[in-house]
Amino acid sequence: MKVIICGAGQVGYGIAERLSQEDNDVSVIDTSASLVNAITETLDVRGYVGHGAHPDILAKAGAEQADMIIAVTLYDEVNIVACEVAQALFSVPTKIARIRAQSYLVPEYSNLFSRQNMSIDVTISPEIEVGKMVLRRISFPGATDIVRFAEDSIAMLAIECMEDCPVLNTPLQQLSQLFPDLMATVVGIYRNGRLAVSRSADQLEAGDLAYVICQRDHVRRTLGLFGHEEQEARRIIIAGGGNIGHYVARTIEQLQPRTRLKIIETDRERAAAISEQLRNAVVLHGSALDQNILQQADVQDADLFVSLTNSDQINILGAVMAKSLGCKSNLVLINSSSLNKVTQSLGIDAQINPRAVTISRVLQHVRKGRIRSVYAVQQGSAEVIEAEALETSPLVGKPFRELDLPDGIRIGAIYRGGTVIRPSGDTKIKAHDRVVLFSTAAAVKNVEQMFRVSIQYF
């Protein structure tokens, strides 16, 4: 596949890195020569210095032969125009644009980005996607990651196995026998820096990170089975009143009005604006690194400190300070993948990588076959995939015990007509079922093949 990426920042770099690793033909455009040089020196991609919406630059990047353009520059208007030009002059089949400004995304203007009005096939709003993830992590504090699939009926949980985890040293197949009505399947295990697809005879050990696919209504019970019964935070401090912080605060006020919420924002005008838009939250103007401001926010009584500023350093240091002053736990937004491994030693309880969220949304549209949703885990070493089975799929009609699945793939749940099914040896996948599975990066091509439309379909 030939792909053009407009924007060589952190998100553009991450997308280019992933797509080039999968042997796609990738070209990257950016106005910054230093960013273009950096990306071409480290990745197997072509780089072009120029404006991503200019026809001559798109032509140089090979837009006439491109299968997809992904516009992820810092400017929404450039992303929009780049897609329009790609369609009008080069008829690029798939056009993806990152849209950040909330004024474009309010519900009353939801028709703005329909295909009838604009030449954009997919819009990605990282702030809203990340905001939803923050809210899920707040609602289920025992999970280090949680993503929903199949009309929100199925969830993927990443659960840390502590020393007191009740299910340690128990074969996974025995767990199914002990809890036959629990709609949950362990599909992957991250241990000592290595991620592997789980098998029935595997046993969990202390320190493991277990990836579990379960029915949404069984999330809390699943967490409890793993020994995580942390209470949902009722006193929350949010550092950063930008788009993500404001979205999270507004949603908490709507859905959890009893939660005591305080926001710390460095920009005076922004602090004043969000204080007028929120009903009950207390907005403080100041820095999350100012101990006096943290004490004014009653950090010593807080259940959770959520760092959502634009600076990784402020997010990390603010969370560390908050915990040292008495806050029970913290959740940190971290853009740089190089900082991910050092956070745990600093006392960071949980973190979210917004770049990973955006890349996962893009991969959903890069994947071949009837792929409905994709979420990358452990920096792309594996993916949780939701796909639709067609009549011609080799999975359809055979009992699970007879399926010869390629190595690196484990099916976690099936969604059929509004019902979630936990697979067993007798389960048969039917045409049009949605299958949620866990796949290593090396096995993704096999997943695409299993859910691809064959010529027999027509």
Tab-separated table of N, CA and C in Angstrom, residues 379-452:
chain	number	residue	atom	x	y	z
A	379	GLN	N	3.350	-0.900	22.553
A	379	GLN	CA	4.067	-0.211	21.481
A	379	GLN	C	4.022	-0.984	20.168
A	380	GLY	N	2.858	-1.569	19.896
A	380	GLY	CA	2.650	-2.208	18.608
A	380	GLY	C	3.095	-3.648	18.509
A	381	SER	N	3.525	-4.268	19.601
A	381	SER	CA	3.966	-5.662	19.524
A	381	SER	C	2.786	-6.628	19.389
A	382	ALA	N	1.569	-6.136	19.652
A	382	ALA	CA	0.363	-6.943	19.456
A	382	ALA	C	-0.816	-6.009	19.224
A	383	GLU	N	-1.910	-6.580	18.712
A	383	GLU	CA	-3.117	-5.794	18.469
A	383	GLU	C	-4.343	-6.566	18.930
A	384	VAL	N	-5.316	-5.832	19.450
A	384	VAL	CA	-6.642	-6.387	19.696
A	384	VAL	C	-7.497	-5.941	18.514
A	385	ILE	N	-8.106	-6.901	17.831
A	385	ILE	CA	-8.782	-6.631	16.568
A	385	ILE	C	-10.227	-7.115	16.641
A	386	GLU	N	-11.142	-6.289	16.154
A	386	GLU	CA	-12.530	-6.700	15.961
A	386	GLU	C	-12.767	-6.827	14.461
A	387	ALA	N	-13.203	-8.011	14.019
A	387	ALA	CA	-13.408	-8.250	12.596
A	387	ALA	C	-14.728	-8.977	12.370
A	388	GLU	N	-15.282	-8.766	11.183
A	388	GLU	CA	-16.539	-9.416	10.822
A	388	GLU	C	-16.262	-10.640	9.957
A	389	ALA	N	-16.856	-11.765	10.338
A	389	ALA	CA	-16.670	-13.002	9.584
A	389	ALA	C	-17.658	-13.058	8.422
A	390	LEU	N	-17.160	-13.380	7.238
A	390	LEU	CA	-17.995	-13.539	6.054
A	390	LEU	C	-18.213	-15.027	5.768
A	391	GLU	N	-19.150	-15.313	4.845
A	391	GLU	CA	-19.461	-16.703	4.524
A	391	GLU	C	-18.232	-17.482	4.082
A	392	THR	N	-17.305	-16.791	3.401
A	392	THR	CA	-16.136	-17.477	2.847
A	392	THR	C	-14.963	-17.566	3.818
A	393	SER	N	-15.116	-17.051	5.033
A	393	SER	CA	-14.024	-17.104	5.993
A	393	SER	C	-13.746	-18.552	6.403
A	394	PRO	N	-12.479	-18.937	6.510
A	394	PRO	CA	-12.158	-20.311	6.939
A	394	PRO	C	-12.569	-20.598	8.377
A	395	LEU	N	-12.937	-19.559	9.126
A	395	LEU	CA	-13.349	-19.760	10.519
A	395	LEU	C	-14.798	-20.203	10.637
A	396	VAL	N	-15.604	-19.926	9.624
A	396	VAL	CA	-17.055	-20.123	9.720
A	396	VAL	C	-17.429	-21.598	9.617
A	397	GLY	N	-18.299	-22.020	10.546
A	397	GLY	CA	-18.901	-23.343	10.455
A	397	GLY	C	-18.148	-24.463	11.132
A	398	LYS	N	-16.936	-24.210	11.609
A	398	LYS	CA	-16.157	-25.272	12.251
A	398	LYS	C	-16.143	-25.074	13.761
A	399	PRO	N	-16.244	-26.173	14.544
A	399	PRO	CA	-16.077	-26.027	15.997
A	399	PRO	C	-14.667	-25.518	16.315
A	400	PHE	N	-14.555	-24.771	17.393
A	400	PHE	CA	-13.266	-24.173	17.747
A	400	PHE	C	-12.158	-25.219	17.874
A	401	ARG	N	-12.500	-26.402	18.391
A	401	ARG	CA	-11.460	-27.408	18.591
A	401	ARG	C	-10.886	-27.904	17.261
A	402	GLU	N	-11.600	-27.676	16.165
A	402	GLU	CA	-11.116	-28.108	14.854
A	402	GLU	C	-10.451	-26.991	14.065
A	403	LEU	N	-10.475	-25.762	14.604
A	403	LEU	CA	-9.866	-24.637	13.898
A	403	LEU	C	-8.339	-24.718	13.993
A	404	ASP	N	-7.696	-24.566	12.877
A	404	ASP	CA	-6.233	-24.572	12.839
A	404	ASP	C	-5.753	-23.117	12.771
A	405	LEU	N	-5.848	-22.430	13.914
A	405	LEU	CA	-5.465	-21.021	13.942
A	405	LEU	C	-3.948	-20.881	13.825
A	406	PRO	N	-3.490	-19.908	13.061
A	406	PRO	CA	-2.043	-19.656	12.984
A	406	PRO	C	-1.488	-19.273	14.358
A	407	ASP	N	-0.211	-19.503	14.556
A	407	ASP	CA	0.438	-19.105	15.803
A	407	ASP	C	0.307	-17.594	15.994
A	408	GLY	N	0.158	-17.192	17.258
A	408	GLY	CA	0.106	-15.762	17.553
A	408	GLY	C	-1.283	-15.161	17.540
A	409	ILE	N	-2.320	-16.010	17.509
A	409	ILE	CA	-3.702	-15.513	17.474
A	409	ILE	C	-4.526	-16.246	18.523
A	410	ARG	N	-5.321	-15.492	19.284
A	410	ARG	CA	-6.272	-16.119	20.212
A	410	ARG	C	-7.577	-15.339	20.170
A	411	ILE	N	-8.663	-16.041	19.958
A	411	ILE	CA	-9.990	-15.424	19.909
A	411	ILE	C	-10.525	-15.302	21.328
A	412	GLY	N	-11.000	-14.071	21.676
A	412	GLY	CA	-11.450	-13.821	23.034
A	412	GLY	C	-12.950	-13.807	23.221
A	413	ALA	N	-13.683	-13.349	22.191
A	413	ALA	CA	-15.144	-13.254	22.319
A	413	ALA	C	-15.767	-13.141	20.937
A	414	ILE	N	-17.052	-13.491	20.864
A	414	ILE	CA	-17.837	-13.377	19.628
A	414	ILE	C	-19.071	-12.546	19.944
A	415	TYR	N	-19.390	-11.632	19.054
A	415	TYR	CA	-20.578	-10.793	19.217
A	415	TYR	C	-21.564	-11.166	18.120
A	416	ARG	N	-22.726	-11.660	18.536
A	416	ARG	CA	-23.727	-12.131	17.565
A	416	ARG	C	-25.114	-11.634	17.938
A	417	GLY	N	-25.659	-10.774	17.123
A	417	GLY	CA	-27.040	-10.304	17.334
A	417	GLY	C	-27.271	-9.688	18.693
A	418	GLY	N	-26.298	-8.936	19.198
A	418	GLY	CA	-26.439	-8.277	20.487
A	418	GLY	C	-26.037	-9.133	21.669
A	419	THR	N	-25.586	-10.358	21.421
A	419	THR	CA	-25.184	-11.283	22.488
A	419	THR	C	-23.684	-11.536	22.419
A	420	VAL	N	-23.044	-11.568	23.592
A	420	VAL	CA	-21.616	-11.870	23.670
A	420	VAL	C	-21.449	-13.342	23.995
A	421	ILE	N	-20.595	-14.021	23.224
A	421	ILE	CA	-20.353	-15.454	23.403
A	421	ILE	C	-18.887	-15.664	23.757
A	422	ARG	N	-18.628	-16.393	24.848
A	422	ARG	CA	-17.264	-16.781	25.176
A	422	ARG	C	-16.969	-18.097	24.467
A	423	PRO	N	-15.926	-18.140	23.640
A	423	PRO	CA	-15.682	-19.340	22.841
A	423	PRO	C	-15.298	-20.545	23.694
A	424	SER	N	-15.814	-21.708	23.304
A	424	SER	CA	-15.438	-22.991	23.892
A	424	SER	C	-15.136	-23.947	22.749
A	425	GLY	N	-14.776	-25.175	23.063
A	425	GLY	CA	-14.423	-26.134	22.026
A	425	GLY	C	-15.534	-26.407	21.042
A	426	ASP	N	-16.808	-26.286	21.486
A	426	ASP	CA	-17.949	-26.589	20.621
A	426	ASP	C	-18.451	-25.369	19.846
A	427	THR	N	-17.973	-24.180	20.187
A	427	THR	CA	-18.476	-22.954	19.556
A	427	THR	C	-18.148	-22.926	18.071
A	428	LYS	N	-19.141	-22.504	17.275
A	428	LYS	CA	-18.944	-22.325	15.839
A	428	LYS	C	-19.201	-20.854	15.476
A	429	ILE	N	-18.297	-20.284	14.738
A	429	ILE	CA	-18.489	-18.918	14.251
A	429	ILE	C	-19.417	-18.955	13.057
A	430	LYS	N	-20.385	-18.039	13.039
A	430	LYS	CA	-21.333	-17.919	11.931
A	430	LYS	C	-21.000	-16.691	11.086
A	431	ALA	N	-21.491	-16.696	9.859
A	431	ALA	CA	-21.299	-15.541	8.987
A	431	ALA	C	-21.903	-14.304	9.640
A	432	HIS	N	-21.178	-13.189	9.543
A	432	HIS	CA	-21.574	-11.875	10.074
A	432	HIS	C	-21.360	-11.742	11.588
A	433	ASP	N	-20.839	-12.775	12.230
A	433	ASP	CA	-20.407	-12.619	13.625
A	433	ASP	C	-19.259	-11.607	13.672
A	434	ARG	N	-19.167	-10.884	14.762
A	434	ARG	CA	-18.000	-10.048	15.008
A	434	ARG	C	-17.095	-10.791	15.988
A	435	VAL	N	-15.863	-10.938	15.589
A	435	VAL	CA	-14.890	-11.697	16.374
A	435	VAL	C	-13.872	-10.723	16.951
A	436	VAL	N	-13.679	-10.754	18.274
A	436	VAL	CA	-12.677	-9.923	18.934
A	436	VAL	C	-11.539	-10.836	19.346
A	437	LEU	N	-10.349	-10.549	18.827
A	437	LEU	CA	-9.214	-11.444	19.039
A	437	LEU	C	-7.949	-10.666	19.377
A	438	PHE	N	-6.969	-11.410	19.855
A	438	PHE	CA	-5.658	-10.871	20.224
A	438	PHE	C	-4.645	-11.463	19.259
A	439	SER	N	-3.829	-10.601	18.652
A	439	SER	CA	-2.871	-11.067	17.656
A	439	SER	C	-1.521	-10.399	17.858
A	440	THR	N	-0.457	-11.184	17.776
A	440	THR	CA	0.870	-10.584	17.757
A	440	THR	C	1.046	-9.830	16.441
A	441	ALA	N	1.985	-8.891	16.420
A	441	ALA	CA	2.213	-8.108	15.207
A	441	ALA	C	2.580	-9.005	14.032
A	442	ALA	N	3.319	-10.070	14.295
A	442	ALA	CA	3.741	-10.968	13.225
A	442	ALA	C	2.576	-11.741	12.617
A	443	ALA	N	1.473	-11.877	13.363
A	443	ALA	CA	0.333	-12.669	12.888
A	443	ALA	C	-0.779	-11.820	12.294
A	444	VAL	N	-0.616	-10.500	12.267
A	444	VAL	CA	-1.686	-9.617	11.781
A	444	VAL	C	-2.050	-9.926	10.334
A	445	LYS	N	-1.048	-10.227	9.482
A	445	LYS	CA	-1.326	-10.550	8.080
A	445	LYS	C	-2.235	-11.776	7.971
A	446	ASN	N	-2.045	-12.740	8.869
A	446	ASN	CA	-2.915	-13.917	8.880
A	446	ASN	C	-4.341	-13.552	9.268
A	447	VAL	N	-4.481	-12.613	10.214
A	447	VAL	CA	-5.819	-12.158	10.607
A	447	VAL	C	-6.514	-11.504	9.425
A	448	GLU	N	-5.801	-10.627	8.719
A	448	GLU	CA	-6.383	-9.977	7.542
A	448	GLU	C	-6.866	-11.010	6.534
A	449	GLN	N	-6.071	-12.054	6.322
A	449	GLN	CA	-6.421	-13.077	5.345
A	449	GLN	C	-7.671	-13.836	5.772
A	450	MET	N	-7.801	-14.114	7.077
A	450	MET	CA	-8.951	-14.874	7.565
A	450	MET	C	-10.261	-14.120	7.391
A	451	PHE	N	-10.193	-12.780	7.410
A	451	PHE	CA	-11.415	-11.985	7.335
A	451	PHE	C	-11.524	-11.204	6.020
A	452	ARG	N	-10.763	-11.616	5.023
A	452	ARG	CA	-10.757	-10.923	3.755
A	452	ARG	C	-11.916	-11.401	2.894
